[in-house]
Amino acid sequence: MCFPLFTLSLHLNNKDSMRKILLFFSVILYVCSASAQMADPVHFTSQLKELGNDEAEIIFTAKIDQGWHVYSTDLTGGPIAASFNVVKMDGVEKVGKLRPRGNEQKVFDKLFDMEVRYFEKAATFVQKIKFTKPEYTIDCYLEYGACNDEMCMPPSEVAFKKEGKSPIPVPSQQEGSEDNVKTDTVARVDLTENTDSINEAAGTDSTLWAPTPLPQQGGDEGVSHGLLAIFLAGLLGGFIALLTPCVWPIIPMTVSFFLKRNKERSRAIREAIIYGLSIIVIYVALGLLVTALFGANALNALSTNAWFNIFFALLLIIFAASFFGAFELTLPSSWSNKIDQKSDALSNKAAANATLSTLHSSLAIFLMAFTLVLVSFSCTGPIIGFLLVAVSTQGNILGPTLGMLGFSIGLAIPFAFFALFPSLLKSVPKSGGWMNTIKVVLGFIELAFALKFLSVADLAYGWRLLDREVFLAIWIALFGLLGAYLMGWLRFPHDEPEHRTNVPQFFLGLLSFAFTIYMIPGLWGAPLKAISAFTPPMYTQDYKIVQTTVVEAPFKDYEQGMAFAKEQHKPVIIDFTGFGCVNCRKMEAAVWTDEEVARRLTQDYVLISLYVDDKTPLPQPVEVEVNGQKRTLRTIGDKWSHLQAVKFGANTQPFYVLLNEDGMPLGPSRSYNEDIQEYLQWLDNGLNKYKP
């Protein structure tokens, strides 16, 4: 089964493929492709606020980007909790624990099997202190964890350093007291110039830590052709819209309009082109409007926000009901009538006055195109709505524009063709029941994919209403009913009483029944790889006949794993993960449990999992400086997080990289994406490029 309209996957690096289609998008694609992989969703400020007497507060205030959240304090055994850490304190002492302030949200997390607490949009953490000497020195930091619904940041730090005089001198007998605070000895290293120093302090191999530019995803790698897929999906949607009963009857109106005009060959060609371009401009403007209203960050948030997914699901259900004949989605008829009248008036003026400007003539054609858009809204609206929903929730700013560009081209080409050759109308088949059949089929498909959006919300909130077998049961029922409709056993209000099954419908019905039968074993745990990108993850399956495979990395240390790979002459897959990374667990449960994926990970590759939140202390803290930013590496997790940033220019998890035994990349990286077939293709591409 292949539904290119609905299997959209966006990656901003598919620049070369798109140049072959539209040259004028190359500048936009370059700008988007140049964006770095480093995420910076949380922005902290810190200050010391004196309370009077001998007390004060160290206040850490955060602004959090849309779609991200920062975990609160005192979370044991789960995600990375916010914590206050002391490097050196002289003349002050802590009073109590770190306290969170703000709109704290509580959610039960099924993967951690515990209630987690976090903040969205803004957060404040306060540590109360007490002055003990006339002069003080404070060197401390806040450690916190941040995630969205697709990735997690490594444990991050907000440093606070301050020294000065206490506002109120303490009694003299306390001046000589010693603070019971551990002071770290820190080795200072600038990795931008010298990686050897960190080898002694943190036990690393500088040759393996050298920055490694990763190939762009797409192009020759064959992993992602997302933007091209969006364009082609829109093109297919435009051709489908042409066959609907709201659009097809407009063809005679188009022909009648152009038959009234000048029959000069050169002018006919020019006006047919203007007509087609007008349709394209109108629909692309709609795509640009969606982009302008939402923007890149908000579009990304749509893909992870449960309530937006519920809204989209309900929207698609309404569209499906419209296609089934429950009601018609129409714009006020006065809109199209006024525009049609204006178009005819401008056309008549052009015919009466040979010197009428080309601008007026073009405006008449543009208004005719606008009439087409308005009159056909009841059929094109649901298709456009589905396309914009599917593209917008992928989080790519180019998606809506490219999708609408493809849709408008698919719809404009036939109308421009008939405007150029109006006499061909005689050979066009009349509209009838076959068009209503197309609408009903589209209604079934939109209803099926509304379930996909509901599934996203169900997983986000842990409702467990749409476990994998429930989802499949509903899809089995839907496509079974679709087959029954195509066979003529089921009828809707708009169907003709003498509705019969023709030969094309028979074969389509046969495919629908075959697809239904294919899905049935999934109720008992069959992987169903053809639709794994749409169904809920395997871990939501309550009943499975075959137990799933569990993959565990044999190495948790980068240097040790690379040394083993060199000894065995095998390629390496680096898994940057975290104990508190929700989406890392999702990938392991949904993708790594596949038998073919598991076989490659355990037999063909050396798998190294590096946990960026591993709290095991380093033998000695190391202060590093990269691009002018200082950071102190205190734990094993800090070390792996720094490795990911320095070597690969990324800082989110999950993050997967394929390397040869010398640490050189075998292809582009991958992050959170539960498409098993794409993951297998990515692994196979790396194996094909590996040369011992």
XYZ file of C-alpha atoms in Angstrom:
692
model
C 0.000 0.000 0.000
C 1.255 3.460 -0.844
C -0.362 6.739 0.232
C 2.172 9.428 -0.707
C -0.218 12.179 0.356
C -0.111 10.994 3.924
C 3.410 9.640 4.415
C 5.105 12.978 4.756
C 8.521 13.231 6.471
C 10.212 16.617 6.648
C 13.959 17.199 6.687
C 15.386 20.599 5.916
C 18.507 19.239 4.255
C 16.888 18.010 1.014
C 18.082 21.080 -0.863
C 19.567 19.440 -3.958
C 16.426 17.492 -4.847
C 14.253 20.568 -4.691
C 16.530 22.584 -6.969
C 15.581 20.185 -9.744
C 11.941 21.155 -9.302
C 11.901 24.851 -8.440
C 14.965 27.020 -8.794
C 13.451 29.988 -7.017
C 13.236 28.033 -3.741
C 17.005 27.468 -3.629
C 17.771 30.519 -1.498
C 15.123 29.596 1.074
C 16.355 26.012 1.174
C 19.932 27.180 1.679
C 18.966 29.314 4.642
C 17.002 26.484 6.245
C 19.671 23.870 5.515
C 22.313 26.047 7.120
C 20.620 25.994 10.518
C 22.607 24.190 13.187
C 21.539 21.124 15.083
C 22.333 22.676 18.457
C 19.143 23.329 20.409
C 18.855 26.137 22.962
C 15.242 26.037 24.183
C 15.773 27.294 27.764
C 17.130 30.756 28.612
C 18.205 31.328 32.247
C 19.150 34.431 34.170
C 20.425 34.453 37.765
C 20.660 37.018 40.544
C 21.349 37.434 44.267
C 18.482 39.031 46.179
C 19.193 40.236 49.735
C 16.359 39.632 52.197
C 17.711 41.703 55.096
C 19.434 40.602 58.300
C 21.915 37.914 57.266
C 19.903 36.065 54.577
C 19.585 36.231 50.788
C 18.247 34.223 47.848
C 20.000 32.987 44.729
C 17.290 33.136 42.067
C 17.443 31.286 38.738
C 14.745 32.446 36.290
C 14.027 30.641 33.008
C 12.148 31.466 29.848
C 11.224 28.228 28.063
C 10.555 27.942 24.329
C 7.176 26.739 23.106
C 6.814 22.963 23.210
C 9.596 22.417 25.775
C 9.414 21.864 29.526
C 11.909 21.946 32.413
C 11.599 19.347 35.158
C 11.093 20.411 38.762
C 13.053 19.410 41.880
C 13.185 16.164 43.876
C 12.372 13.656 41.118
C 13.978 10.379 42.105
C 14.489 7.572 39.610
C 12.995 9.457 36.688
C 13.907 12.421 34.482
C 16.654 14.927 35.301
C 15.479 16.975 38.266
C 16.570 20.542 38.966
C 19.273 20.639 41.661
C 21.523 23.195 43.353
C 25.238 22.342 43.317
C 28.132 23.996 45.126
C 31.620 24.417 43.676
C 32.807 26.763 46.424
C 31.093 28.725 49.166
C 33.052 30.873 51.566
C 31.259 33.162 54.002
C 27.803 31.768 53.233
C 25.878 28.551 53.850
C 22.771 26.997 52.356
C 19.438 27.286 54.127
C 17.074 24.489 53.205
C 16.608 22.955 49.767
C 16.244 24.393 46.290
C 12.624 25.519 45.912
C 10.676 25.770 42.620
C 8.258 28.601 41.895
C 5.744 28.967 39.099
C 2.958 27.022 37.417
C 4.156 23.508 38.147
C 2.371 20.762 36.203
C 1.976 17.185 37.396
C 1.629 14.309 34.917
C 1.883 10.557 35.413
C 4.590 9.257 33.087
C 3.999 5.644 32.084
C 7.566 5.031 30.911
C 9.005 6.083 34.287
C 5.993 4.655 36.138
C 5.865 7.734 38.338
C 4.397 11.192 38.619
C 6.673 13.832 37.106
C 6.528 17.588 37.674
C 7.677 20.230 35.227
C 7.298 23.823 34.054
C 6.345 25.227 30.651
C 7.005 28.736 29.284
C 8.629 29.973 32.530
C 10.206 28.622 35.701
C 11.971 29.965 38.773
C 14.238 28.104 41.204
C 15.320 29.696 44.482
C 18.077 28.699 46.910
C 18.076 30.495 50.239
C 21.470 31.236 51.818
C 22.798 32.741 55.054
C 25.870 34.974 55.372
C 28.456 33.810 57.930
C 31.384 36.187 57.309
C 31.800 39.876 56.504
C 33.034 38.925 53.019
C 31.747 36.086 50.895
C 32.519 34.098 47.731
C 29.842 32.086 45.931
C 30.603 29.674 43.066
C 27.642 27.386 42.347
C 25.403 26.187 39.549
C 21.868 24.999 38.861
C 21.594 21.710 36.981
C 18.356 20.993 35.134
C 16.815 18.782 32.466
C 14.617 19.911 29.559
C 12.575 17.876 27.072
C 9.908 18.223 24.441
C 7.822 15.381 23.016
C 10.535 14.358 20.550
C 13.889 14.925 22.242
C 15.644 15.759 25.497
C 18.549 18.021 26.350
C 21.503 16.607 28.260
C 21.851 17.749 31.889
C 22.470 21.481 31.559
C 24.002 23.995 33.963
C 23.413 27.634 34.896
C 26.479 29.018 36.673
C 26.301 31.678 39.353
C 29.452 33.349 40.721
C 29.589 36.350 43.015
C 31.789 37.764 45.759
C 31.577 40.842 47.967
C 30.797 42.164 51.414
C 27.935 40.861 53.508
C 25.129 43.387 54.083
C 25.181 42.740 57.836
C 28.438 41.666 59.526
C 28.115 38.507 61.550
C 29.458 38.250 65.108
C 33.229 38.250 65.294
C 33.421 34.786 66.792
C 32.045 33.341 63.573
C 34.579 34.997 61.317
C 37.139 32.277 61.703
C 34.710 29.381 61.206
C 35.221 27.042 58.355
C 32.466 26.140 55.901
C 31.857 22.468 55.498
C 31.701 22.784 51.737
C 33.651 20.706 49.276
C 35.766 22.699 46.821
C 36.517 21.144 43.461
C 39.894 21.304 41.802
C 39.209 22.057 38.164
C 41.488 21.463 35.204
C 40.924 24.211 32.622
C 41.029 23.252 28.952
C 40.280 25.002 25.671
C 39.199 22.203 23.347
C 39.000 24.501 20.381
C 42.803 24.595 20.361
C 44.037 21.560 22.284
C 42.255 18.280 23.011
C 45.264 16.614 24.640
C 44.708 18.217 28.051
C 41.333 16.606 28.513
C 42.855 13.180 27.857
C 44.690 13.214 31.164
C 41.798 14.613 33.198
C 38.883 12.771 31.622
C 40.525 9.797 29.938
C 39.811 10.534 26.283
C 41.495 9.985 22.943
C 41.914 13.283 21.091
C 41.909 11.601 17.674
C 38.446 10.198 18.356
C 37.203 13.550 19.685
C 38.150 15.577 16.604
C 35.173 17.524 15.183
C 33.485 15.435 12.486
C 31.148 17.181 10.009
C 28.240 14.875 9.266
C 26.914 14.475 5.700
C 23.691 16.291 4.995
C 20.681 14.062 5.274
C 19.211 13.443 1.874
C 20.767 13.600 -1.611
C 22.876 10.533 -2.271
C 22.031 9.029 1.116
C 18.488 8.266 -0.001
C 17.212 8.501 3.567
C 14.993 11.531 3.243
C 13.273 13.164 0.324
C 10.772 14.942 2.562
C 10.367 18.211 0.695
C 10.084 16.446 -2.642
C 7.537 14.063 -1.095
C 5.492 17.032 0.126
C 5.490 18.615 -3.314
C 4.472 15.352 -5.000
C 1.817 14.707 -2.353
C 0.344 18.148 -3.018
C 0.470 17.478 -6.760
C -1.444 14.237 -6.254
C -3.965 16.074 -4.077
C -4.535 18.597 -6.862
C -5.217 15.868 -9.415
C -7.588 14.135 -6.988
C -9.450 17.402 -6.339
C -10.006 17.768 -10.086
C -12.096 14.570 -10.047
C -14.485 15.736 -7.338
C -18.074 16.790 -8.198
C -17.445 20.374 -7.049
C -14.489 20.977 -9.366
C -15.214 18.930 -12.486
C -18.372 20.871 -13.499
C -16.353 24.118 -13.443
C -14.497 22.983 -16.557
C -17.396 23.979 -18.897
C -17.609 27.365 -17.128
C -13.895 27.857 -17.768
C -14.255 26.958 -21.426
C -17.243 29.290 -21.840
C -15.285 32.161 -20.291
C -12.331 31.769 -22.636
C -14.444 31.185 -25.767
C -15.798 34.732 -25.348
C -12.332 36.199 -25.484
C -10.007 37.053 -28.351
C -9.150 33.942 -30.362
C -5.705 35.201 -31.369
C -3.307 32.297 -30.820
C -0.554 34.196 -28.996
C -3.043 35.917 -26.704
C -4.823 32.628 -25.970
C -1.533 31.084 -24.870
C -0.702 34.066 -22.674
C -4.134 34.093 -21.021
C -4.097 30.333 -20.408
C -0.725 30.727 -18.665
C -2.027 33.679 -16.603
C -5.079 31.625 -15.619
C -2.936 28.693 -14.460
C -0.498 30.955 -12.607
C -3.402 32.757 -10.910
C -4.666 29.463 -9.491
C -1.152 28.680 -8.276
C -0.674 32.115 -6.677
C -3.980 31.901 -4.795
C -3.287 28.490 -3.288
C 0.380 29.189 -2.522
C -0.707 32.389 -0.757
C -2.835 30.185 1.479
C 0.232 28.085 2.299
C 2.261 31.212 3.044
C -0.544 32.484 5.280
C -0.405 29.285 7.343
C 3.363 29.664 7.594
C 3.104 33.312 8.634
C 0.439 32.614 11.254
C 2.255 29.719 12.889
C 5.968 30.140 12.163
C 8.696 27.512 12.414
C 8.662 27.075 16.199
C 4.904 26.875 16.482
C 4.665 24.414 13.601
C 7.080 22.181 15.441
C 4.984 22.534 18.588
C 1.890 21.439 16.672
C 3.428 18.037 16.051
C 3.907 17.455 19.777
C 0.940 19.275 21.323
C -1.828 16.885 22.305
C -4.669 19.398 22.078
C -3.664 20.525 18.596
C -3.625 16.892 17.510
C -7.116 16.416 18.957
C -8.282 19.525 17.091
C -6.810 18.237 13.821
C -8.425 14.840 14.359
C -11.838 16.446 14.883
C -11.271 18.631 11.825
C -10.583 15.576 9.663
C -13.651 13.809 11.084
C -15.761 16.816 10.037
C -14.219 16.709 6.558
C -14.952 12.987 6.333
C -18.584 13.507 7.355
C -18.862 16.139 4.628
C -17.509 13.722 2.034
C -19.956 11.070 3.234
C -22.826 13.464 2.491
C -23.833 14.579 5.990
C -23.558 18.243 4.961
C -21.789 20.520 2.476
C -18.893 22.802 3.369
C -19.608 25.905 1.294
C -18.641 29.543 1.374
C -21.370 32.199 1.040
C -22.645 32.168 -2.551
C -22.607 35.971 -2.604
C -18.796 35.874 -2.522
C -18.427 33.854 -5.688
C -21.322 35.663 -7.428
C -19.785 39.097 -6.853
C -16.367 37.971 -8.004
C -17.866 36.233 -11.046
C -19.794 39.385 -11.988
C -16.689 41.517 -11.599
C -14.750 39.107 -13.786
C -17.425 39.236 -16.528
C -17.526 43.040 -16.381
C -13.792 43.338 -16.821
C -13.881 40.768 -19.623
C -16.636 42.684 -21.478
C -14.698 45.939 -21.165
C -11.666 44.245 -22.613
C -13.701 42.964 -25.548
C -15.278 46.385 -26.239
C -12.093 48.387 -26.010
C -9.108 47.024 -27.886
C -6.809 49.437 -26.081
C -7.770 48.180 -22.620
C -4.621 47.630 -20.638
C -3.166 44.192 -20.200
C -3.486 44.722 -16.453
C -7.297 44.836 -16.610
C -7.392 41.759 -18.799
C -5.131 39.879 -16.431
C -7.247 40.979 -13.470
C -10.356 39.533 -15.109
C -8.573 36.206 -15.539
C -7.341 36.316 -11.931
C -10.895 36.907 -10.678
C -12.053 33.957 -12.771
C -9.418 31.838 -11.043
C -10.601 33.151 -7.675
C -14.151 32.156 -8.615
C -12.871 28.645 -9.290
C -11.283 28.529 -5.823
C -14.444 29.701 -4.038
C -16.933 27.560 -5.978
C -14.853 24.423 -5.525
C -14.218 24.998 -1.807
C -16.676 22.344 -0.606
C -14.523 19.651 -2.245
C -11.051 21.172 -2.194
C -11.413 22.453 1.386
C -11.167 19.014 3.036
C -8.252 18.003 0.805
C -6.404 21.271 1.456
C -7.215 21.026 5.149
C -5.806 17.521 5.368
C -2.689 18.521 3.441
C -2.026 21.560 5.638
C -2.689 19.554 8.799
C -0.342 16.752 7.771
C 2.394 19.151 6.673
C 2.070 21.732 9.461
C 2.357 19.132 12.220
C 5.722 18.035 10.870
C 7.263 21.289 12.017
C 8.797 22.563 8.766
C 8.308 26.162 7.701
C 8.569 25.256 3.984
C 6.055 22.426 4.226
C 2.760 24.337 3.843
C 4.104 26.427 0.977
C 5.501 23.481 -0.976
C 2.412 21.390 -0.305
C 0.120 24.102 -1.628
C 2.446 24.721 -4.574
C 2.129 21.092 -5.606
C -1.645 21.106 -5.040
C -2.160 24.257 -7.077
C -0.019 22.985 -9.964
C -1.960 19.710 -10.047
C -5.235 21.629 -10.181
C -4.043 24.412 -12.505
C -2.533 22.294 -15.297
C -5.849 20.777 -16.513
C -7.699 24.108 -16.314
C -4.951 25.954 -18.158
C -5.008 23.196 -20.768
C -8.759 23.511 -21.337
C -8.450 27.310 -21.401
C -5.912 26.913 -24.197
C -7.903 24.266 -26.106
C -11.589 24.844 -25.245
C -12.748 22.606 -28.100
C -11.444 19.565 -26.210
C -14.381 19.868 -23.798
C -16.395 17.598 -26.090
C -14.168 14.648 -25.197
C -14.393 15.158 -21.419
C -16.603 12.573 -19.637
C -19.661 13.952 -17.912
C -19.811 14.227 -14.152
C -21.833 11.611 -12.313
C -21.834 8.949 -9.640
C -18.160 8.099 -10.160
C -17.210 11.467 -8.679
C -19.263 10.860 -5.556
C -17.467 7.533 -5.165
C -14.155 9.411 -5.092
C -15.494 11.704 -2.372
C -16.597 8.785 -0.201
C -13.249 7.009 -0.617
C -11.477 10.207 0.450
C -13.821 10.394 3.439
C -12.773 6.920 4.595
C -9.093 7.805 4.224
C -9.449 11.079 6.139
C -11.322 9.256 8.912
C -8.534 6.678 9.136
C -5.862 9.337 9.469
C -7.879 11.329 11.990
C -7.254 8.321 14.202
C -3.513 8.842 13.799
C -3.732 12.339 15.282
C -5.877 11.059 18.163
C -3.200 8.450 18.789
C -0.557 11.170 19.222
C -2.657 12.856 21.910
C -3.396 9.510 23.544
C 0.327 8.724 23.820
C 1.190 12.223 25.072
C -1.270 12.067 27.968
C -0.938 8.368 28.678
C -4.678 7.749 28.387
C -4.134 4.347 26.788
C -7.463 4.604 24.975
C -5.890 3.861 21.600
C -3.483 1.043 22.283
C -2.041 -0.583 19.189
C -4.648 -3.351 18.973
C -7.541 -0.874 19.445
C -6.122 1.378 16.723
C -5.741 -1.591 14.364
C -9.241 -2.856 15.146
C -10.731 0.481 14.081
C -8.593 0.604 10.927
C -9.627 -2.956 10.075
C -13.276 -1.937 10.419
C -12.800 1.236 8.344
C -11.009 -0.386 5.418
C -13.378 -3.341 5.556
C -16.306 -0.925 5.217
C -14.467 0.865 2.409
C -14.182 -2.443 0.553
C -17.888 -3.088 1.157
C -18.743 0.352 -0.275
C -16.619 -0.160 -3.364
C -18.311 -3.531 -3.917
C -21.718 -1.832 -3.780
C -22.845 -3.376 -0.481
C -22.925 -0.038 1.351
C -24.465 3.228 0.180
C -24.443 6.854 1.387
C -27.036 9.659 0.948
C -25.489 11.079 -2.242
C -25.175 7.711 -3.978
C -27.510 6.977 -6.860
C -30.208 4.341 -6.187
C -28.916 2.195 -9.052
C -25.347 2.391 -7.721
C -23.402 -0.554 -9.128
C -19.833 -1.762 -8.891
C -17.792 -1.191 -12.032
C -14.500 -2.851 -12.880
C -12.166 -0.165 -11.350
C -14.218 -0.157 -8.155
C -14.016 -3.946 -7.988
C -10.221 -3.946 -8.062
C -10.028 -1.085 -5.563
C -12.421 -2.965 -3.295
C -10.257 -6.055 -3.639
C -7.187 -4.050 -2.549
C -9.099 -2.630 0.419
C -10.137 -6.119 1.574
C -6.572 -7.391 1.100
C -5.246 -4.513 3.210
C -7.850 -5.314 5.864
C -6.750 -8.956 6.006
C -3.093 -7.876 6.149
C -3.755 -5.866 9.332
C -5.581 -8.632 11.233
C -2.409 -10.436 12.520
C -1.358 -7.128 14.073
C -4.052 -7.653 16.709
C -1.812 -10.386 18.136
C 1.506 -8.553 17.830
C 2.564 -8.914 14.179
C 4.874 -5.973 13.327
C 2.977 -4.789 10.185
C 6.027 -2.944 8.883
C 4.128 -1.394 5.966
C 2.084 0.769 8.355
C 4.410 0.947 11.374
C 4.777 4.711 10.873
C 1.030 5.165 11.526
C 0.211 2.682 14.269
C 0.952 3.301 17.968
C 4.272 1.896 19.259
C 4.579 -1.813 19.930
C 4.912 -1.265 23.674
C 1.221 -0.249 23.797
C 0.226 -3.710 22.578
C -1.409 -5.565 25.496
C -1.355 -9.019 23.946
C 1.459 -10.454 21.844
C 1.951 -14.060 20.765
C 5.604 -13.494 19.841
C 7.818 -11.845 22.439
C 9.675 -8.777 21.213
C 13.450 -8.569 21.013
C 15.364 -6.510 23.567
C 18.607 -4.819 22.474
C 21.134 -3.656 25.060
C 24.388 -1.933 24.157
C 27.496 -3.966 25.128
C 29.494 -0.740 25.617
C 28.701 2.349 27.681
C 32.126 3.920 27.101
C 33.093 5.607 23.841
C 36.817 4.793 23.835
C 36.310 1.176 24.902
C 33.683 0.591 22.245
C 35.819 2.176 19.529
C 38.820 0.061 20.579
C 36.714 -3.103 20.304
C 35.433 -2.036 16.865
C 38.996 -1.503 15.669
C 39.996 -4.920 16.941
C 36.993 -6.646 15.310
C 37.007 -4.461 12.142
C 33.332 -3.555 12.478
C 31.407 -0.290 12.024
C 30.036 1.559 15.047
C 26.666 3.062 15.937
C 26.794 5.704 18.667
C 23.566 6.084 20.643
C 23.509 9.367 22.573
C 20.783 8.709 25.107
C 19.793 9.375 28.711
C 18.239 7.587 31.636
C 15.597 10.305 31.747
C 15.062 10.525 27.968
C 11.457 9.557 27.231
C 11.828 9.449 23.461
C 14.973 7.340 23.719
C 12.844 4.691 25.400
C 10.209 5.070 22.705
C 12.782 4.431 19.971
C 14.123 1.391 21.787
C 10.607 0.008 22.239
C 9.237 0.810 18.795
C 12.281 0.456 16.490
C 14.978 -1.577 18.199
C 12.504 -4.396 18.907
C 12.172 -5.078 15.185
C 13.997 -8.325 14.378
C 15.916 -6.935 11.400
C 16.946 -3.795 13.272
C 17.998 -5.863 16.291
C 20.056 -8.201 14.113
C 21.994 -5.350 12.553
C 22.578 -3.623 15.880
C 23.852 -6.774 17.598
C 25.666 -8.527 14.739
C 26.680 -6.008 12.072
C 27.537 -3.028 14.277
C 29.281 -2.312 17.573
C 26.574 -0.531 19.586
C 27.790 2.117 22.065
C 25.178 3.817 24.271
C 26.410 7.028 25.903
C 24.170 8.339 28.703
C 24.434 12.107 28.937
C 22.842 12.120 32.403
C 25.199 9.556 33.950
C 26.101 11.036 37.363
C 29.289 9.000 37.891
C 31.990 11.569 38.821
C 35.031 12.031 36.617
C 38.419 11.440 38.276
C 38.886 15.215 38.140
C 36.503 17.992 37.000
C 37.533 19.585 33.709
C 36.683 23.123 32.606
C 36.451 23.334 28.823
C 35.902 26.255 26.497
C 34.281 25.853 23.093
C 33.385 28.839 20.913
C 33.932 31.181 23.820
C 31.566 29.339 26.167
C 32.956 27.790 29.359
C 31.636 24.603 30.879
C 32.864 22.378 33.691
C 32.717 18.625 33.074
C 32.143 16.927 36.412
C 30.457 13.629 35.524
C 30.602 10.884 32.897
C 27.345 12.290 31.513
C 28.952 15.707 31.105
C 31.761 14.063 29.170
C 29.423 12.331 26.698
C 27.312 15.460 26.316
C 30.450 17.428 25.517
C 31.562 14.764 23.050
C 28.256 15.062 21.204
C 28.521 18.852 21.041
C 32.218 19.064 20.082
C 32.397 16.218 17.613
C 28.951 16.301 16.006
C 27.564 19.770 16.749
C 24.390 18.460 18.402
C 23.000 18.417 21.921
C 19.626 16.653 21.869
C 18.686 13.058 22.448
C 18.035 10.551 21.025
C 20.845 11.083 18.520
C 22.336 8.248 16.450
C 25.580 8.366 14.448
C 27.270 5.711 12.271
C 31.099 5.689 12.351
C 33.926 3.568 11.017
C 36.548 2.194 13.382
C 38.565 5.447 13.081
C 35.657 7.648 14.143
C 34.739 8.953 10.681
C 31.026 9.166 9.733
C 29.377 6.622 7.431
C 26.342 8.765 6.722
C 24.007 11.396 8.195
C 22.756 11.244 11.759
C 19.274 10.236 12.874
C 17.108 11.370 15.747
C 13.584 10.535 16.938
C 11.657 8.849 14.129
C 9.764 5.599 14.609
C 9.793 4.662 10.912
C 11.418 1.205 10.997
C 11.988 0.973 7.246
C 13.861 4.293 7.167
C 15.962 3.181 10.125
C 16.843 -0.082 8.350
C 17.744 1.788 5.170
C 19.945 4.141 7.213
C 21.761 1.194 8.820
C 22.201 -0.562 5.462
C 23.605 2.587 3.845
C 26.236 2.724 6.577
C 27.162 -0.939 6.070
C 27.502 -0.402 2.326
C 29.914 2.507 2.875
C 32.021 0.775 5.508
C 35.439 -0.381 4.339
C 37.594 -2.175 6.982
